[in-house]
Amino acid sequence: MDIISSLIDKARGFLEAGEKLQAFAFVGNLTTKEVIPVMIHPESVVDKDQSARMIKSAALALDADFVFAIMEAWTLRPNKIPQMNAILDKYGSIGASPYAIDTCSFTLETRRGVWAAQPLIKPKGISKKKRTIGVVEFRYFKEVEGRFMHLLPKKENDEPPTILH
């Protein structure tokens, strides 16, 4: 938490300064205390796939214990989730719909599993440019899929993930 708390604080600081977040993954080895930042390019499927390969390469080179990703994302209000497929059909993406809510996506992959948080991004005061995020609460996810999951190299003695607490 010492490592990722400072990264969350930096992300909050960028938003509060009126800047957009550049998507990044931070690949780290807890033994050597090395962390490699890898920029994530979310512009297209090809760019996203290339970014995932770069993160995997960094994780392999570092013999990484964790990958922590930060990116801006969108979600739907709870009352619109049942209509998600219709919204995707009509607008092409959640982000292009008028129902999109800005969020900050944090994912932490370790050898013990994946934790994620998605706090809302909200205006800071009356500013139209400055935004902030509230309290970040991580939840453990048993089953996760996607290009930005399972990025750590497999080790010979790896056991299936179990919750530490």
mmCIF file of C-alpha atoms in Angstrom:
data_model
loop_
_atom_site.group_PDB
_atom_site.id
_atom_site.type_symbol
_atom_site.label_atom_id
_atom_site.label_comp_id
_atom_site.label_asym_id
_atom_site.label_seq_id
_atom_site.Cartn_x
_atom_site.Cartn_y
_atom_site.Cartn_z
ATOM 1 C CA MET A 1 0.000 0.000 0.000
ATOM 2 C CA ASP A 2 2.920 2.355 0.597
ATOM 3 C CA ILE A 3 3.794 2.191 -3.094
ATOM 4 C CA ILE A 4 0.315 2.444 -4.581
ATOM 5 C CA SER A 5 -0.991 5.044 -2.090
ATOM 6 C CA SER A 6 1.589 7.546 -3.327
ATOM 7 C CA LEU A 7 0.615 6.791 -6.951
ATOM 8 C CA ILE A 8 -3.081 7.304 -6.139
ATOM 9 C CA ASP A 9 -2.195 10.617 -4.477
ATOM 10 C CA LYS A 10 -0.274 11.684 -7.617
ATOM 11 C CA ALA A 11 -3.266 10.806 -9.824
ATOM 12 C CA ARG A 12 -5.550 12.845 -7.553
ATOM 13 C CA GLY A 13 -3.062 15.722 -7.724
ATOM 14 C CA PHE A 14 -3.073 15.723 -11.546
ATOM 15 C CA LEU A 15 -6.872 15.843 -11.623
ATOM 16 C CA GLU A 16 -6.978 18.611 -9.005
ATOM 17 C CA ALA A 17 -4.494 20.631 -11.066
ATOM 18 C CA GLY A 18 -6.916 20.493 -14.019
ATOM 19 C CA GLU A 19 -4.982 17.867 -15.992
ATOM 20 C CA LYS A 20 -6.178 14.642 -17.583
ATOM 21 C CA LEU A 21 -4.715 11.367 -16.439
ATOM 22 C CA GLN A 22 -2.357 9.584 -18.781
ATOM 23 C CA ALA A 23 -2.982 5.866 -18.412
ATOM 24 C CA PHE A 24 -0.016 4.072 -16.838
ATOM 25 C CA ALA A 25 0.889 0.704 -15.427
ATOM 26 C CA PHE A 26 3.517 0.538 -12.706
ATOM 27 C CA VAL A 27 5.347 -2.772 -12.741
ATOM 28 C CA GLY A 28 7.215 -3.562 -9.548
ATOM 29 C CA ASN A 29 9.452 -5.995 -7.741
ATOM 30 C CA LEU A 30 9.117 -5.811 -3.954
ATOM 31 C CA THR A 31 12.461 -7.527 -3.285
ATOM 32 C CA THR A 32 14.597 -5.194 -5.395
ATOM 33 C CA LYS A 33 12.278 -2.188 -4.798
ATOM 34 C CA GLU A 34 12.353 -1.450 -8.543
ATOM 35 C CA VAL A 35 9.289 -0.008 -10.283
ATOM 36 C CA ILE A 36 9.025 0.540 -14.038
ATOM 37 C CA PRO A 37 6.283 2.864 -15.358
ATOM 38 C CA VAL A 38 4.760 1.741 -18.661
ATOM 39 C CA MET A 39 2.523 4.142 -20.580
ATOM 40 C CA ILE A 40 -0.786 2.663 -21.708
ATOM 41 C CA HIS A 41 -2.080 3.847 -25.074
ATOM 42 C CA PRO A 42 -5.879 3.403 -25.065
ATOM 43 C CA GLU A 43 -6.554 4.929 -28.487
ATOM 44 C CA SER A 44 -7.327 1.695 -30.355
ATOM 45 C CA VAL A 45 -7.508 -2.067 -29.896
ATOM 46 C CA VAL A 46 -4.071 -2.418 -31.537
ATOM 47 C CA ASP A 47 -2.596 0.216 -29.183
ATOM 48 C CA LYS A 48 -4.159 -1.455 -26.138
ATOM 49 C CA ASP A 49 -2.802 -4.864 -27.183
ATOM 50 C CA GLN A 50 0.664 -3.367 -27.711
ATOM 51 C CA SER A 51 0.495 -1.692 -24.283
ATOM 52 C CA ALA A 52 -0.417 -5.011 -22.641
ATOM 53 C CA ARG A 53 2.564 -6.694 -24.364
ATOM 54 C CA MET A 54 4.873 -3.909 -23.109
ATOM 55 C CA ILE A 55 3.608 -4.377 -19.534
ATOM 56 C CA LYS A 56 4.130 -8.153 -19.773
ATOM 57 C CA SER A 57 7.665 -7.615 -21.103
ATOM 58 C CA ALA A 58 8.500 -5.223 -18.258
ATOM 59 C CA ALA A 59 7.039 -7.678 -15.723
ATOM 60 C CA LEU A 60 9.156 -10.497 -17.134
ATOM 61 C CA ALA A 61 12.342 -8.399 -17.212
ATOM 62 C CA LEU A 62 11.798 -7.219 -13.627
ATOM 63 C CA ASP A 63 10.572 -10.582 -12.295
ATOM 64 C CA ALA A 64 7.661 -8.472 -11.074
ATOM 65 C CA ASP A 65 5.487 -9.106 -8.029
ATOM 66 C CA PHE A 66 2.797 -6.594 -8.950
ATOM 67 C CA VAL A 67 1.268 -4.495 -11.710
ATOM 68 C CA PHE A 68 -0.673 -1.405 -10.672
ATOM 69 C CA ALA A 69 -2.643 0.330 -13.439
ATOM 70 C CA ILE A 70 -4.240 3.779 -13.352
ATOM 71 C CA MET A 71 -6.526 5.109 -16.076
ATOM 72 C CA GLU A 72 -9.578 7.257 -16.594
ATOM 73 C CA ALA A 73 -12.665 5.241 -17.464
ATOM 74 C CA TRP A 74 -16.436 5.454 -17.753
ATOM 75 C CA THR A 75 -19.262 3.630 -16.091
ATOM 76 C CA LEU A 76 -23.040 3.852 -16.094
ATOM 77 C CA ARG A 77 -25.349 5.020 -13.344
ATOM 78 C CA PRO A 78 -26.791 1.983 -11.541
ATOM 79 C CA ASN A 79 -30.265 2.551 -13.040
ATOM 80 C CA LYS A 80 -28.790 2.399 -16.591
ATOM 81 C CA ILE A 81 -26.784 -0.834 -16.194
ATOM 82 C CA PRO A 82 -29.708 -3.069 -17.263
ATOM 83 C CA GLN A 83 -29.817 -1.057 -20.526
ATOM 84 C CA MET A 84 -26.063 -1.396 -21.187
ATOM 85 C CA ASN A 85 -26.391 -3.428 -24.406
ATOM 86 C CA ALA A 86 -28.957 -1.014 -25.875
ATOM 87 C CA ILE A 87 -26.709 1.935 -24.965
ATOM 88 C CA LEU A 88 -23.710 0.243 -26.611
ATOM 89 C CA ASP A 89 -25.778 -0.505 -29.736
ATOM 90 C CA LYS A 90 -27.022 3.085 -29.988
ATOM 91 C CA TYR A 91 -23.841 5.031 -29.075
ATOM 92 C CA GLY A 92 -21.013 2.568 -29.803
ATOM 93 C CA SER A 93 -19.477 2.932 -26.339
ATOM 94 C CA ILE A 94 -20.379 3.905 -22.819
ATOM 95 C CA GLY A 95 -18.064 6.930 -23.070
ATOM 96 C CA ALA A 96 -19.927 8.262 -26.117
ATOM 97 C CA SER A 97 -23.319 8.010 -24.434
ATOM 98 C CA PRO A 98 -24.958 10.789 -22.420
ATOM 99 C CA TYR A 99 -25.174 8.332 -19.502
ATOM 100 C CA ALA A 100 -21.416 8.021 -18.996
ATOM 101 C CA ILE A 101 -20.004 8.823 -15.575
ATOM 102 C CA ASP A 102 -16.281 9.634 -15.345
ATOM 103 C CA THR A 103 -14.324 7.345 -13.055
ATOM 104 C CA CYS A 104 -10.733 6.551 -12.256
ATOM 105 C CA SER A 105 -9.870 2.891 -12.651
ATOM 106 C CA PHE A 106 -7.243 1.366 -10.369
ATOM 107 C CA THR A 107 -6.241 -2.279 -10.670
ATOM 108 C CA LEU A 108 -3.625 -4.088 -8.642
ATOM 109 C CA GLU A 109 -2.511 -7.521 -9.813
ATOM 110 C CA THR A 110 -0.336 -9.508 -7.427
ATOM 111 C CA ARG A 111 0.577 -13.157 -7.116
ATOM 112 C CA ARG A 112 -2.290 -13.358 -4.592
ATOM 113 C CA GLY A 113 -4.957 -12.056 -6.979
ATOM 114 C CA VAL A 114 -6.476 -8.879 -8.381
ATOM 115 C CA TRP A 115 -7.945 -5.935 -6.520
ATOM 116 C CA ALA A 116 -9.754 -3.065 -8.218
ATOM 117 C CA ALA A 117 -11.283 0.287 -7.333
ATOM 118 C CA GLN A 118 -13.279 2.677 -9.482
ATOM 119 C CA PRO A 119 -13.958 5.938 -7.623
ATOM 120 C CA LEU A 120 -16.025 8.605 -9.355
ATOM 121 C CA ILE A 121 -14.239 11.634 -10.758
ATOM 122 C CA LYS A 122 -16.142 14.702 -9.655
ATOM 123 C CA PRO A 123 -15.683 18.470 -9.997
ATOM 124 C CA LYS A 124 -13.432 20.112 -7.443
ATOM 125 C CA GLY A 125 -15.289 23.115 -6.145
ATOM 126 C CA ILE A 126 -16.792 25.348 -8.817
ATOM 127 C CA SER A 127 -13.970 24.839 -11.314
ATOM 128 C CA LYS A 128 -14.837 23.417 -14.728
ATOM 129 C CA LYS A 129 -11.304 22.048 -15.233
ATOM 130 C CA LYS A 130 -10.280 20.863 -11.791
ATOM 131 C CA ARG A 131 -11.582 17.477 -10.721
ATOM 132 C CA THR A 132 -10.906 15.080 -7.900
ATOM 133 C CA ILE A 133 -11.590 11.572 -6.678
ATOM 134 C CA GLY A 134 -12.882 10.562 -3.302
ATOM 135 C CA VAL A 135 -11.902 7.681 -1.082
ATOM 136 C CA VAL A 136 -10.436 4.740 -2.972
ATOM 137 C CA GLU A 137 -11.759 1.391 -1.764
ATOM 138 C CA PHE A 138 -10.293 -1.738 -3.305
ATOM 139 C CA ARG A 139 -12.290 -4.945 -3.751
ATOM 140 C CA TYR A 140 -10.878 -8.395 -4.381
ATOM 141 C CA PHE A 141 -11.985 -10.082 -7.609
ATOM 142 C CA LYS A 142 -11.804 -13.860 -7.946
ATOM 143 C CA GLU A 143 -12.355 -14.075 -11.673
ATOM 144 C CA VAL A 144 -11.048 -11.364 -13.961
ATOM 145 C CA GLU A 145 -10.427 -11.353 -17.678
ATOM 146 C CA GLY A 146 -9.200 -8.887 -20.247
ATOM 147 C CA ARG A 147 -6.066 -7.672 -21.951
ATOM 148 C CA PHE A 148 -4.829 -5.849 -18.850
ATOM 149 C CA MET A 149 -5.135 -8.887 -16.558
ATOM 150 C CA HIS A 150 -2.783 -11.821 -15.962
ATOM 151 C CA LEU A 151 0.250 -9.697 -16.823
ATOM 152 C CA LEU A 152 2.679 -11.155 -14.274
ATOM 153 C CA PRO A 153 5.013 -13.914 -15.443
ATOM 154 C CA LYS A 154 4.174 -17.390 -14.144
ATOM 155 C CA LYS A 155 6.600 -18.762 -11.592
ATOM 156 C CA GLU A 156 7.301 -22.441 -11.060
ATOM 157 C CA ASN A 157 6.029 -22.445 -7.466
ATOM 158 C CA ASP A 158 2.971 -20.209 -8.064
ATOM 159 C CA GLU A 159 -0.132 -21.349 -6.247
ATOM 160 C CA PRO A 160 -3.667 -20.299 -7.105
ATOM 161 C CA PRO A 161 -4.467 -16.845 -5.698
ATOM 162 C CA THR A 162 -5.871 -16.692 -2.179
ATOM 163 C CA ILE A 163 -7.007 -13.694 -0.174
ATOM 164 C CA LEU A 164 -4.437 -12.629 2.404
ATOM 165 C CA HIS A 165 -6.939 -11.219 4.903
#
